[in-house]
Short mmCIF file of C-alpha atoms and ligand atoms in Angstrom, two decimals:
data_model
loop_
_atom_site.label_atom_id
_atom_site.label_comp_id
_atom_site.label_asym_id
_atom_site.label_seq_id
_atom_site.Cartn_x
_atom_site.Cartn_y
_atom_site.Cartn_z
CA UNK A 1 -0.15 -23.39 -35.58
CA UNK A 2 -2.47 -25.19 -33.17
CA UNK A 3 -3.29 -23.50 -29.89
CA UNK A 4 -4.39 -26.18 -27.50
CA UNK A 5 -4.67 -24.15 -24.34
CA UNK A 6 -8.19 -23.05 -23.55
CA UNK A 7 -8.33 -19.31 -23.10
CA UNK A 8 -9.94 -18.51 -19.78
CA UNK A 9 -11.33 -15.05 -19.17
CA UNK A 10 -11.28 -13.33 -15.78
CA UNK A 11 -15.02 -13.99 -15.42
CA UNK A 12 -14.62 -17.66 -16.32
CA UNK A 13 -11.71 -17.97 -13.93
CA UNK A 14 -13.56 -16.45 -10.98
CA UNK A 15 -16.63 -18.59 -11.76
CA UNK A 16 -14.42 -21.68 -11.85
CA UNK A 17 -13.08 -20.75 -8.41
CA UNK A 18 -16.67 -20.51 -7.21
CA UNK A 19 -17.41 -23.99 -8.56
CA UNK A 20 -14.38 -25.30 -6.65
CA UNK A 21 -15.70 -23.72 -3.43
CA UNK A 22 -19.44 -24.32 -3.27
CA UNK A 23 -19.71 -22.47 0.07
CA UNK A 24 -18.44 -19.22 -1.47
CA UNK A 25 -21.10 -16.56 -1.97
CA UNK A 26 -19.61 -15.13 -5.16
CA UNK A 27 -19.32 -11.63 -3.67
CA UNK A 28 -15.56 -11.43 -4.07
CA UNK A 29 -15.77 -12.70 -7.65
CA UNK A 30 -18.36 -10.09 -8.42
CA UNK A 31 -16.22 -7.36 -6.86
CA UNK A 32 -13.23 -8.45 -8.95
CA UNK A 33 -15.35 -8.38 -12.09
CA UNK A 34 -16.44 -4.82 -11.19
CA UNK A 35 -12.80 -3.78 -10.84
CA UNK A 36 -12.06 -5.50 -14.16
CA UNK A 37 -14.72 -3.32 -15.78
CA UNK A 38 -13.26 -0.13 -14.31
CA UNK A 39 -9.83 -1.26 -15.49
CA UNK A 40 -11.06 -1.65 -19.07
CA UNK A 41 -12.53 1.84 -19.03
CA UNK A 42 -9.34 3.32 -17.58
CA UNK A 43 -7.32 1.37 -20.18
CA UNK A 44 -9.31 3.01 -22.97
CA UNK A 45 -8.68 6.52 -21.62
CA UNK A 46 -4.99 5.84 -20.90
CA UNK A 47 -4.57 4.65 -24.47
CA UNK A 48 -6.07 7.73 -26.03
CA UNK A 49 -4.38 10.07 -23.57
CA UNK A 50 -2.33 11.73 -26.30
CA UNK A 51 -5.34 12.31 -28.51
CA UNK A 52 -7.76 14.14 -26.31
CA UNK A 53 -7.63 16.86 -23.76
CA UNK A 54 -7.30 14.54 -20.84
CA UNK A 55 -3.62 14.94 -20.14
CA UNK A 56 -2.28 17.43 -17.70
CA UNK A 57 -3.28 18.86 -14.39
CA UNK A 58 -6.72 19.64 -13.06
CA UNK A 59 -5.13 22.44 -11.08
CA UNK A 60 -6.19 20.99 -7.73
CA UNK A 61 -4.16 19.00 -5.20
CA UNK A 62 -5.17 15.77 -3.49
CA UNK A 63 -5.17 15.05 0.23
CA UNK A 64 -1.44 14.19 0.03
CA UNK A 65 -0.72 17.70 -1.25
CA UNK A 66 0.23 16.39 -4.68
CA UNK A 67 -0.96 17.72 -8.00
CA UNK A 68 -3.99 15.82 -9.29
CA UNK A 69 -3.85 14.86 -12.97
CA UNK A 70 -7.02 14.58 -14.99
CA UNK A 71 -6.58 10.85 -15.56
CA UNK A 72 -6.29 10.39 -11.79
CA UNK A 73 -9.70 11.93 -11.44
CA UNK A 74 -11.14 9.83 -14.25
CA UNK A 75 -9.67 6.62 -12.81
CA UNK A 76 -10.92 7.46 -9.34
CA UNK A 77 -14.43 8.12 -10.62
CA UNK A 78 -14.48 4.83 -12.52
CA UNK A 79 -13.39 2.82 -9.49
CA UNK A 80 -15.87 4.53 -7.18
CA UNK A 81 -18.62 4.17 -9.81
CA UNK A 82 -18.31 0.44 -10.47
CA UNK A 83 -18.01 -0.39 -6.79
CA UNK A 84 -20.93 1.85 -5.81
CA UNK A 85 -23.20 0.38 -8.48
CA UNK A 86 -22.01 -3.19 -7.92
CA UNK A 87 -23.48 -5.41 -5.23
CA UNK A 88 -20.36 -6.48 -3.38
CA UNK A 89 -18.81 -3.45 -1.73
CA UNK A 90 -20.00 -1.51 1.31
CA UNK A 91 -17.62 1.41 0.86
CA UNK A 92 -14.26 2.56 -0.42
CA UNK A 93 -11.15 4.46 0.56
CA UNK A 94 -9.14 6.13 -2.19
CA UNK A 95 -5.77 7.80 -2.24
CA UNK A 96 -7.47 10.65 -4.07
CA UNK A 97 -10.19 11.26 -1.47
CA UNK A 98 -9.85 12.76 2.00
CA UNK A 99 -12.29 10.37 3.67
CA UNK A 100 -13.83 6.96 3.18
CA UNK A 101 -17.00 6.82 1.09
CA UNK A 102 -19.69 4.64 2.65
CA UNK A 103 -22.26 3.66 0.02
CA UNK A 104 -25.04 3.26 2.60
CA UNK A 105 -27.88 1.78 0.56
CA UNK A 106 -29.76 -1.41 1.28
CA UNK A 107 -27.66 -3.65 -1.01
CA UNK A 108 -24.28 -2.13 -0.15
CA UNK A 109 -24.95 -2.34 3.58
CA UNK A 110 -25.40 -6.10 3.19
CA UNK A 111 -22.03 -6.43 1.38
CA UNK A 112 -19.25 -7.94 3.40
CA UNK A 113 -16.32 -6.23 1.68
CA UNK A 114 -14.72 -2.80 1.58
CA UNK A 115 -12.11 -1.77 -0.95
CA UNK A 116 -9.14 0.61 -0.79
CA UNK A 117 -7.31 1.75 -3.92
CA UNK A 118 -4.82 4.01 -5.58
CA UNK A 119 -6.68 4.72 -8.82
CA UNK A 120 -3.57 5.71 -10.78
CA UNK A 121 -0.16 4.98 -9.31
CA UNK A 122 2.78 6.72 -10.95
CA UNK A 123 0.68 9.54 -12.26
CA UNK A 124 3.71 11.74 -12.91
CA UNK A 125 4.40 9.27 -15.74
CA UNK A 126 1.09 9.89 -17.49
CA UNK A 127 2.33 12.69 -19.70
CA UNK A 128 5.40 10.79 -20.85
CA UNK A 129 3.96 7.45 -21.97
CA UNK A 130 5.44 5.38 -19.16
CA UNK A 131 3.53 2.52 -17.49
CA UNK A 132 1.11 3.43 -14.74
CA UNK A 133 -1.28 1.32 -12.73
CA UNK A 134 -4.28 0.93 -10.44
CA UNK A 135 -3.72 -0.84 -7.10
CA UNK A 136 -6.46 -2.26 -4.89
CA UNK A 137 -6.97 -4.00 -1.60
CA UNK A 138 -10.04 -5.84 -0.31
CA UNK A 139 -10.95 -6.34 3.36
CA UNK A 140 -13.82 -8.18 4.98
CA UNK A 141 -15.79 -5.78 7.17
CA UNK A 142 -15.55 -5.98 10.94
CA UNK A 143 -18.81 -4.06 11.43
CA UNK A 144 -22.28 -5.55 11.49
CA UNK A 145 -23.70 -6.55 8.11
CA UNK A 146 -26.90 -4.73 7.22
CA UNK A 147 -25.55 -1.47 8.65
CA UNK A 148 -23.35 1.10 6.91
CA UNK A 149 -19.59 0.42 6.86
CA UNK A 150 -17.47 2.27 9.41
CA UNK A 151 -13.87 3.51 9.50
CA UNK A 152 -12.71 0.44 11.49
CA UNK A 153 -13.62 -1.72 8.48
CA UNK A 154 -10.85 0.05 6.58
CA UNK A 155 -8.24 0.50 9.34
CA UNK A 156 -7.24 -3.15 9.47
CA UNK A 157 -3.79 -4.69 9.34
CA UNK A 158 -2.81 -5.81 5.84
CA UNK A 159 -2.72 -9.44 6.99
CA UNK A 160 -6.53 -9.26 7.07
CA UNK A 161 -6.75 -8.59 3.33
CA UNK A 162 -8.83 -11.20 1.54
CA UNK A 163 -7.60 -10.13 -1.87
CA UNK A 164 -5.37 -7.52 -3.46
CA UNK A 165 -4.34 -6.71 -6.97
CA UNK A 166 -3.21 -4.22 -9.54
CA UNK A 167 -3.74 -3.33 -13.15
CA UNK A 168 -0.75 -2.18 -15.23
CA UNK A 169 -1.39 -0.01 -18.25
CA UNK A 170 1.84 -0.79 -20.07
CA UNK A 171 2.95 -2.41 -23.31
CA UNK A 172 -0.13 -4.52 -22.65
CA UNK A 173 -2.77 -4.01 -19.99
CA UNK A 174 -2.62 -6.62 -17.30
CA UNK A 175 -4.63 -7.38 -14.20
CA UNK A 176 -2.90 -9.33 -11.45
CA UNK A 177 -4.74 -10.37 -8.33
CA UNK A 178 -4.00 -12.46 -5.30
CA UNK A 179 -6.09 -14.30 -2.78
CA UNK A 180 -4.56 -16.53 -0.13
CA UNK A 181 -4.80 -19.34 -2.70
CA UNK A 182 -2.44 -17.79 -5.20
CA UNK A 183 -1.56 -14.98 -7.59
CA UNK A 184 -2.89 -14.99 -11.15
CA UNK A 185 -2.28 -12.58 -14.01
CA UNK A 186 -4.67 -11.74 -16.84
CA UNK A 187 -3.76 -9.85 -19.99
CA UNK A 188 -6.37 -7.72 -21.72
CA UNK A 189 -7.19 -9.29 -25.08
CA UNK A 190 -8.35 -6.24 -26.97
CA UNK A 191 -9.89 -8.31 -29.75
CA UNK A 192 -12.56 -9.59 -27.36
CA UNK A 193 -12.32 -6.89 -24.70
CA UNK A 194 -11.64 -9.43 -21.94
CA UNK A 195 -8.88 -10.06 -19.44
CA UNK A 196 -7.61 -13.57 -20.19
CA UNK A 197 -5.50 -15.78 -17.95
CA UNK A 198 -1.92 -15.39 -19.17
CA UNK A 199 0.15 -15.83 -16.00
CA UNK A 200 -1.40 -18.62 -13.87
CA UNK A 201 -0.11 -19.21 -10.34
CA UNK A 202 2.61 -16.55 -10.39
CA UNK A 203 5.63 -17.13 -8.16
CA UNK A 204 8.24 -14.53 -7.33
CA UNK A 205 11.71 -15.93 -8.16
CA UNK A 206 13.73 -16.54 -4.97
CA UNK A 207 16.35 -14.11 -6.13
CA UNK A 208 16.99 -11.75 -9.01
CA UNK A 209 19.38 -9.28 -10.54
CA UNK A 210 17.49 -6.02 -10.22
CA UNK A 211 17.16 -3.42 -7.50
CA UNK A 212 14.81 -0.45 -7.70
CA UNK A 213 15.36 2.67 -5.64
CA UNK A 214 15.47 6.42 -6.16
CA UNK A 215 19.22 7.06 -6.24
CA UNK A 216 18.60 10.80 -6.16
CA UNK A 217 17.72 10.39 -2.48
CA UNK A 218 20.83 8.31 -1.69
CA UNK A 219 22.45 10.80 0.68
CA UNK A 220 19.21 11.15 2.62
CA UNK A 221 18.92 7.43 3.41
CA UNK A 222 20.04 6.05 6.74
CA UNK A 223 23.54 4.51 6.82
CA UNK A 224 22.42 0.86 6.83
CA UNK A 225 20.23 1.42 3.77
CA UNK A 226 23.12 3.14 2.01
CA UNK A 227 25.35 0.15 2.82
CA UNK A 228 22.84 -2.25 1.26
CA UNK A 229 22.43 -0.13 -1.86
CA UNK A 230 26.21 0.06 -2.18
CA UNK A 231 26.38 -3.74 -1.79
CA UNK A 232 23.88 -4.06 -4.64
CA UNK A 233 26.51 -2.40 -6.82
CA UNK A 234 29.33 -4.65 -5.66
CA UNK A 235 30.53 -7.88 -7.14
CA UNK A 236 30.65 -9.63 -3.75
CA UNK A 237 26.94 -9.22 -3.01
CA UNK A 238 25.75 -12.51 -1.50
CA UNK A 239 23.40 -13.15 -4.41
CA UNK A 240 25.99 -12.60 -7.11
CA UNK A 241 25.96 -8.87 -7.82
CA UNK A 242 26.37 -6.33 -9.10
CA UNK A 243 22.67 -5.97 -9.66
CA UNK A 244 21.09 -3.92 -12.40
CA UNK A 245 19.31 -0.77 -11.30
CA UNK A 246 15.77 -0.20 -12.63
CA UNK A 247 13.46 2.50 -11.30
CA UNK A 248 10.35 3.38 -13.25
CA UNK A 249 8.72 5.88 -10.92
CA UNK A 250 5.52 3.79 -10.87
CA UNK A 251 5.96 1.41 -7.96
CA UNK A 252 3.37 -0.95 -9.36
CA UNK A 253 5.43 -1.39 -12.54
CA UNK A 254 8.66 -1.98 -10.62
CA UNK A 255 6.94 -4.49 -8.34
CA UNK A 256 5.36 -6.24 -11.32
CA UNK A 257 8.69 -6.61 -13.10
CA UNK A 258 10.34 -7.91 -9.92
CA UNK A 259 7.48 -10.37 -9.41
CA UNK A 260 8.15 -11.85 -12.83
CA UNK A 261 11.94 -11.56 -13.09
CA UNK A 262 13.01 -11.38 -9.46
CA UNK A 263 14.33 -8.27 -7.76
CA UNK A 264 13.89 -5.87 -4.88
CA UNK A 265 12.03 -2.56 -4.68
CA UNK A 266 12.79 0.03 -2.01
CA UNK A 267 11.29 3.33 -0.96
CA UNK A 268 13.13 3.98 2.31
CA UNK A 269 12.51 6.87 4.66
CA UNK A 270 14.51 10.01 3.94
CA UNK A 271 15.83 12.69 6.32
CA UNK A 272 12.82 14.99 6.28
CA UNK A 273 10.30 12.17 5.60
CA UNK A 274 11.28 9.25 7.83
CA UNK A 275 8.26 7.27 6.66
CA UNK A 276 9.06 7.82 3.00
CA UNK A 277 6.42 8.63 0.44
CA UNK A 278 4.30 5.56 -0.17
CA UNK A 279 0.91 5.00 1.44
CA UNK A 280 0.40 1.91 3.55
CA UNK A 281 -3.26 1.32 2.71
CA UNK A 282 -3.32 2.04 -1.01
CA UNK A 283 0.10 0.99 -2.24
CA UNK A 284 2.17 -1.01 0.25
CA UNK A 285 -0.42 -3.35 1.78
CA UNK A 286 -1.76 -4.65 -1.54
CA UNK A 287 1.71 -5.06 -3.06
CA UNK A 288 3.01 -6.72 0.12
CA UNK A 289 0.09 -9.17 0.10
CA UNK A 290 0.64 -10.09 -3.56
CA UNK A 291 4.41 -10.48 -3.18
CA UNK A 292 4.05 -12.60 -0.02
CA UNK A 293 1.47 -14.91 -1.58
CA UNK A 294 3.90 -15.27 -4.51
CA UNK A 295 6.68 -16.30 -2.10
CA UNK A 296 8.52 -13.00 -1.54
CA UNK A 297 8.67 -10.63 1.43
CA UNK A 298 7.73 -7.04 2.33
CA UNK A 299 8.83 -4.96 5.31
CA UNK A 300 9.18 -1.36 6.44
CA UNK A 301 12.76 -2.12 7.51
CA UNK A 302 11.69 -3.07 11.03
CA UNK A 303 8.59 -5.17 10.69
CA UNK A 304 6.41 -6.99 8.19
CA UNK A 305 4.23 -4.53 6.28
CA UNK A 306 1.17 -6.77 6.71
CA UNK A 307 1.50 -6.62 10.52
CA UNK A 308 1.29 -2.83 10.73
CA UNK A 309 -1.96 -1.81 12.41
CA UNK A 310 -2.95 1.44 10.71
CA UNK A 311 -4.09 4.45 12.67
CA UNK A 312 -4.80 6.73 9.72
CA UNK A 313 -6.20 6.09 6.28
CA UNK A 314 -3.50 8.02 4.47
CA UNK A 315 -0.48 7.06 6.56
CA UNK A 316 2.85 6.51 4.86
CA UNK A 317 5.49 3.90 5.43
CA UNK A 318 9.00 3.02 4.33
CA UNK A 319 8.71 0.06 1.97
CA UNK A 320 11.02 -2.77 0.94
CA UNK A 321 9.67 -5.70 -1.05
CA UNK A 322 10.81 -8.41 -3.42
CA UNK A 323 12.47 -11.76 -3.84
CA UNK A 324 12.96 -13.79 -0.66
CA UNK A 325 16.74 -14.08 -0.75
CA UNK A 326 17.29 -10.44 -1.72
CA UNK A 327 15.00 -9.37 1.12
CA UNK A 328 16.93 -11.59 3.55
CA UNK A 329 20.16 -9.98 2.38
CA UNK A 330 18.64 -6.52 2.90
CA UNK A 331 17.49 -7.53 6.39
CA UNK A 332 21.05 -8.62 7.17
CA UNK A 333 22.30 -5.14 6.29
CA UNK A 334 19.52 -3.46 8.25
CA UNK A 335 20.08 -5.50 11.43
CA UNK A 336 23.87 -5.17 11.19
CA UNK A 337 24.70 -8.86 10.65
CA UNK A 338 25.96 -8.02 7.16
CA UNK A 339 28.13 -5.16 5.97
P1 AHG B 401 2.64 9.30 -7.93
O1 AHG B 401 1.47 8.37 -8.12
O2 AHG B 401 2.30 10.51 -7.14
O3 AHG B 401 3.35 9.61 -9.22
O4 AHG B 401 3.68 8.53 -6.98
C1 AHG B 401 4.24 7.38 -7.46
C2 AHG B 401 4.95 6.71 -6.33
C3 AHG B 401 5.44 5.34 -6.67
O5 AHG B 401 4.63 4.64 -7.56
C4 AHG B 401 6.84 5.55 -7.18
O6 AHG B 401 7.65 4.43 -7.02
C5 AHG B 401 7.28 6.71 -6.34
O7 AHG B 401 6.11 7.45 -6.01
C6 AHG B 401 8.24 7.61 -7.04
O8 AHG B 401 8.60 8.65 -6.19
P2 AHG B 401 9.97 9.44 -6.34
O9 AHG B 401 9.87 10.25 -7.57
O10 AHG B 401 10.09 10.25 -5.10
O11 AHG B 401 11.07 8.40 -6.41
#
């Protein structure tokens, strides 16, 4: 068998992008390579999770009041470490940490980017061998370069993201990242230890057959959401239902599948948590950015996710994202023109 296609690694790809844009400084490429390094280290630990004493709880809870698993801590430390020691990031915000971390050294203060991340999304799946992921979001600072980053650098609307991405630790490990120019996916080739371009210029299919939602919460959703979910199960759904229900419990995995196959993911508000569970800055903004660049949509049910101006680092939001036509159908149910 002859393989004609040249294999392009993540580093080669980002360098090629630099060549195409001679005015670029290379800072974003360098930051992405740092994240790629953290991803490889997390991949190694995730893959030996059953062999060593790394599974299970640390016994502490994070700022969200959720149990912190050991791999969450490891993943968080790797992300903070590579970004702190790299030369392209002035500070970070992490779902696992109460406050932003400003690196505040001469090199970091000159960096124009800050990064927000969920080091291990879907951590309740760690102990049961189900896909989990790392999600990240990159903003250009609004504060003066040469000085330490400030909170306002992080509290920006998602539409200001310059890049966003995720890494899935699944049947293979894959890094997907988006800039305004497009979404590209790289699969970890373990034989050379490099992420290689496997899914160039990813586009979210206009429609699909899958819907992802926690059905256990059904009776706590507002009526219009219930109507849409019921429509997903009906034959007369405008996109040719009934749809198939898939819900992994790692949003990043559900969003990834829907990005490739088409579909819709929902985490609506529930009675006692009207803003749902997911965090705007660490989970929803980056996924919304990626899905929109790929041609899909993302809203909180009332407005575009990327237009929300955050007031708090750890704020939550209801989240609906996926294929364009499925999202339009959902919006019809939410605004009362359908159903
Ligand atoms: P965590 O990282 O704490 O496991 O949360 C995962 C998130 C998200 O990835 C997933 O879709 C959702 O929580 C699942 O929550 P429910 O169990 O409430 O459906």
